[in-house]
XYZ file of N, CA and C in Angstrom:
243
model
N -111.737 39.855 -43.928
C -112.568 40.265 -45.248
C -111.938 39.270 -45.955
N -112.874 39.015 -47.461
C -112.222 38.498 -48.762
C -112.718 39.093 -50.016
N -112.105 39.093 -50.814
C -112.679 39.371 -52.253
C -113.491 38.575 -52.947
N -114.058 38.559 -53.465
C -114.846 38.172 -54.534
C -115.432 39.015 -55.794
N -114.391 38.373 -56.871
C -115.101 39.329 -58.002
C -114.168 40.537 -57.669
N -115.319 41.988 -57.906
C -115.439 43.429 -57.817
C -115.414 43.422 -56.424
N -116.402 42.578 -55.360
C -116.795 42.523 -54.524
C -116.137 42.604 -53.322
N -116.077 43.367 -52.198
C -115.729 43.417 -51.142
C -116.591 42.680 -50.141
N -116.270 41.461 -49.224
C -116.967 40.705 -48.679
C -116.635 40.946 -47.243
N -117.251 41.624 -46.265
C -116.736 41.524 -44.834
C -117.660 40.593 -44.106
N -116.570 39.789 -42.959
C -117.113 38.980 -42.218
C -117.306 40.224 -40.628
N -118.585 39.910 -40.328
C -118.541 40.190 -39.170
C -118.031 39.579 -37.589
N -117.367 39.785 -36.525
C -116.896 41.573 -36.263
C -115.972 42.082 -37.167
N -116.300 42.836 -37.439
C -114.816 43.763 -38.152
C -113.698 44.566 -36.933
N -112.901 44.549 -37.282
C -111.913 45.330 -36.285
C -112.771 46.723 -36.005
N -112.266 46.819 -34.757
C -112.982 48.660 -34.768
C -111.995 49.180 -35.548
N -112.981 50.704 -36.077
C -112.787 51.515 -36.549
C -112.134 50.774 -38.461
N -112.617 50.023 -38.287
C -112.318 49.587 -40.150
C -113.467 49.892 -40.700
N -114.772 49.928 -40.283
C -115.605 50.792 -41.568
C -115.134 52.220 -41.655
N -114.853 53.036 -41.174
C -114.376 54.335 -40.976
C -113.359 54.703 -42.238
N -112.254 53.355 -42.632
C -111.588 53.084 -43.387
C -112.017 52.942 -44.643
N -113.354 52.651 -45.187
C -113.861 51.971 -46.218
C -113.888 53.078 -47.286
N -113.240 53.505 -48.587
C -113.240 54.443 -49.531
C -113.632 54.072 -50.680
N -114.145 54.775 -51.777
C -114.919 54.454 -52.926
C -114.377 55.647 -53.934
N -113.439 56.099 -53.734
C -112.586 57.084 -54.933
C -112.596 56.192 -56.180
N -113.175 56.992 -57.130
C -113.401 56.277 -58.538
C -114.388 55.463 -58.682
N -115.360 55.672 -58.141
C -116.707 54.485 -58.240
C -117.821 55.415 -58.032
N -118.647 54.917 -58.841
C -119.960 55.481 -59.406
C -120.936 54.955 -58.493
N -121.442 55.643 -57.285
C -122.903 54.727 -56.995
C -124.283 55.365 -57.817
N -125.264 54.963 -57.770
C -126.880 54.953 -58.279
C -127.389 54.479 -56.811
N -127.842 55.721 -56.177
C -129.016 55.523 -54.835
C -130.282 56.335 -55.941
N -130.996 54.895 -55.761
C -132.539 55.296 -56.143
C -133.093 55.458 -54.857
N -134.406 56.310 -55.014
C -135.207 56.945 -53.333
C -134.355 57.777 -52.839
N -133.245 58.485 -53.353
C -132.133 59.180 -52.721
C -132.600 60.621 -51.598
N -133.907 61.220 -52.532
C -134.603 62.238 -52.274
C -134.773 62.447 -50.347
N -134.982 60.978 -49.834
C -135.215 61.276 -48.395
C -135.029 60.044 -47.928
N -135.247 59.910 -46.447
C -134.935 58.778 -46.043
C -133.940 58.157 -45.854
N -133.809 56.548 -45.833
C -132.863 55.720 -45.810
C -131.633 55.961 -47.025
N -132.532 56.584 -48.866
C -131.665 56.574 -49.646
C -130.554 57.663 -49.652
N -131.525 59.161 -49.061
C -130.686 60.144 -48.970
C -129.545 59.812 -47.761
N -129.525 59.482 -46.751
C -128.745 59.124 -46.077
C -127.222 58.205 -46.457
N -127.758 57.243 -47.457
C -127.057 56.292 -48.198
C -125.988 57.713 -49.399
N -126.835 58.104 -50.181
C -126.167 59.145 -51.027
C -125.049 59.671 -49.945
N -125.321 60.269 -49.195
C -124.632 61.433 -48.395
C -123.027 60.562 -47.826
N -123.549 59.211 -47.369
C -122.386 58.687 -46.934
C -121.423 58.452 -47.732
N -121.829 57.963 -49.440
C -121.027 57.267 -50.050
C -120.036 58.724 -50.547
N -120.927 59.740 -50.875
C -120.558 60.375 -51.567
C -119.069 61.190 -50.377
N -119.262 61.278 -49.220
C -118.702 61.515 -47.922
C -117.300 60.747 -47.941
N -117.259 59.606 -48.969
C -116.605 58.227 -48.716
C -115.396 58.419 -49.965
N -116.043 59.541 -50.955
C -115.504 59.630 -52.411
C -116.226 59.186 -53.402
N -117.452 58.814 -53.749
C -117.489 57.923 -54.740
C -118.748 59.345 -55.343
N -118.907 59.451 -56.954
C -119.562 59.964 -57.231
C -120.852 59.475 -57.265
N -121.934 60.178 -56.486
C -123.006 59.480 -56.489
C -124.142 59.896 -57.741
N -124.841 59.244 -58.176
C -126.147 59.703 -59.230
C -127.463 59.787 -58.023
N -127.897 60.736 -58.123
C -128.650 60.794 -56.889
C -130.278 60.880 -57.723
N -131.083 59.646 -57.770
C -132.132 59.569 -58.173
C -133.382 59.607 -57.264
N -134.453 60.279 -57.625
C -135.665 60.219 -56.660
C -136.541 60.710 -57.748
N -137.709 60.318 -57.830
C -138.978 60.536 -58.586
C -139.948 61.530 -58.112
N -139.498 61.392 -56.742
C -140.171 62.835 -56.417
C -141.937 62.367 -56.024
N -142.280 61.377 -56.185
C -143.953 61.031 -56.006
C -144.376 60.863 -54.828
N -145.409 61.067 -54.765
C -146.345 60.679 -53.547
C -146.435 59.296 -52.929
N -146.182 58.581 -51.735
C -146.387 57.389 -51.187
C -147.491 56.757 -51.899
N -148.493 57.246 -52.800
C -149.407 56.508 -53.689
C -148.846 56.332 -54.770
N -147.541 56.952 -55.431
C -146.960 57.052 -56.599
C -147.390 57.820 -57.358
N -148.190 59.094 -57.175
C -148.769 60.261 -57.877
C -147.650 61.251 -57.890
N -147.989 61.555 -59.252
C -147.089 63.160 -59.660
C -145.699 62.930 -59.638
N -144.789 63.579 -59.837
C -143.395 63.639 -59.743
C -142.886 65.257 -59.241
N -141.613 65.052 -58.695
C -140.951 66.384 -58.638
C -139.335 66.321 -58.147
N -138.325 66.831 -58.944
C -136.865 66.753 -58.531
C -136.659 67.619 -57.453
N -137.383 68.161 -56.650
C -137.246 68.901 -55.551
C -136.114 68.044 -54.290
N -137.029 66.858 -53.963
C -136.031 66.412 -52.937
C -134.699 65.835 -53.307
N -134.478 65.331 -54.658
C -132.805 65.122 -55.112
C -132.462 66.536 -55.556
N -133.322 67.242 -56.027
C -132.502 68.509 -56.256
C -131.468 69.220 -54.800
N -132.574 68.793 -53.815
C -131.972 69.378 -52.253
C -130.916 68.476 -51.901
N -130.568 66.976 -51.869
C -129.949 66.263 -51.559
C -128.522 66.633 -52.572
N -128.434 67.047 -53.940
C -127.844 67.199 -54.792
C -126.793 68.141 -54.145
N -127.649 69.523 -53.720
C -126.883 70.536 -53.432
C -126.011 70.339 -52.264
N -126.721 69.362 -51.033
C -126.201 68.973 -50.006
C -124.925 68.342 -50.320
N -124.711 67.550 -51.090
C -123.493 66.889 -51.528
C -122.613 67.965 -52.020
N -122.956 68.824 -52.773
C -121.826 69.638 -53.398
C -121.479 70.668 -52.493
N -122.497 70.960 -51.484
C -121.884 72.310 -50.337
C -120.348 71.753 -49.659
Protein backbone atom coordinates (compact mmCIF):
# COMPACT_ATOMS: atom_id res chain seq x y z
CA UNK A 1 0.00 0.00 0.00
CA UNK A 2 1.01 3.60 -0.41
CA UNK A 3 -0.16 7.02 0.75
CA UNK A 4 -1.15 9.67 -1.77
CA UNK A 5 -2.22 12.95 -0.17
CA UNK A 6 -4.82 11.98 2.44
CA UNK A 7 -5.96 8.79 0.70
CA UNK A 8 -4.76 5.27 1.43
CA UNK A 9 -4.24 3.27 -1.74
CA UNK A 10 -4.30 -0.52 -1.41
CA UNK A 11 -2.72 -2.73 -4.01
CA UNK A 12 -4.33 -6.15 -4.36
CA UNK A 13 -3.75 -8.73 -3.06
CA UNK A 14 -3.61 -7.37 0.48
CA UNK A 15 -1.99 -9.45 3.22
CA UNK A 16 -4.42 -11.85 4.96
CA UNK A 17 -6.42 -10.06 7.65
CA UNK A 18 -5.25 -6.61 6.57
CA UNK A 19 -8.74 -5.33 5.74
CA UNK A 20 -9.84 -6.15 9.29
CA UNK A 21 -7.22 -3.71 10.63
CA UNK A 22 -8.55 -0.62 8.80
CA UNK A 23 -9.88 1.96 11.26
CA UNK A 24 -11.57 5.30 10.71
CA UNK A 25 -11.38 6.78 14.22
CA UNK A 26 -11.54 10.57 14.16
CA UNK A 27 -12.95 10.57 10.62
CA UNK A 28 -16.40 11.57 9.37
CA UNK A 29 -18.11 9.62 6.58
CA UNK A 30 -21.09 10.93 4.61
CA UNK A 31 -23.06 8.01 3.19
CA UNK A 32 -25.81 8.89 0.73
CA UNK A 33 -28.58 6.35 0.23
CA UNK A 34 -27.75 4.93 3.66
CA UNK A 35 -31.33 3.92 4.50
CA UNK A 36 -31.22 0.61 2.61
CA UNK A 37 -29.06 -1.73 0.56
CA UNK A 38 -25.38 -1.05 0.00
CA UNK A 39 -25.55 2.44 1.50
CA UNK A 40 -26.84 0.99 4.76
CA UNK A 41 -24.12 -1.67 4.81
CA UNK A 42 -21.40 0.92 4.18
CA UNK A 43 -22.78 3.12 6.97
CA UNK A 44 -22.82 0.22 9.43
CA UNK A 45 -19.32 -0.92 8.44
CA UNK A 46 -17.81 2.56 8.71
CA UNK A 47 -19.45 3.11 12.10
CA UNK A 48 -18.17 -0.25 13.34
CA UNK A 49 -14.66 0.85 12.31
CA UNK A 50 -14.87 4.04 14.40
CA UNK A 51 -16.08 6.63 11.89
CA UNK A 52 -18.69 9.21 12.75
CA UNK A 53 -21.31 8.57 10.07
CA UNK A 54 -23.72 11.05 8.52
CA UNK A 55 -26.65 8.90 7.39
CA UNK A 56 -28.30 10.55 4.40
CA UNK A 57 -31.35 9.13 2.66
CA UNK A 58 -34.21 11.07 1.08
CA UNK A 59 -36.54 8.13 1.55
CA UNK A 60 -38.19 8.58 -1.83
CA UNK A 61 -39.73 5.86 -3.93
CA UNK A 62 -37.84 4.24 -6.81
CA UNK A 63 -39.60 6.77 -9.05
CA UNK A 64 -38.26 9.67 -6.98
CA UNK A 65 -41.59 10.58 -5.44
CA UNK A 66 -42.30 11.43 -1.79
CA UNK A 67 -39.87 11.50 1.09
CA UNK A 68 -39.49 9.98 4.53
CA UNK A 69 -36.73 9.86 7.11
CA UNK A 70 -37.92 6.48 8.45
CA UNK A 71 -35.26 4.35 6.71
CA UNK A 72 -32.42 6.69 7.74
CA UNK A 73 -33.79 6.84 11.29
CA UNK A 74 -33.73 3.04 11.55
CA UNK A 75 -30.09 2.93 10.44
CA UNK A 76 -29.14 5.61 12.96
CA UNK A 77 -30.87 3.62 15.72
CA UNK A 78 -28.98 0.48 14.63
CA UNK A 79 -25.66 2.32 14.70
CA UNK A 80 -26.35 3.79 18.13
CA UNK A 81 -27.48 0.45 19.63
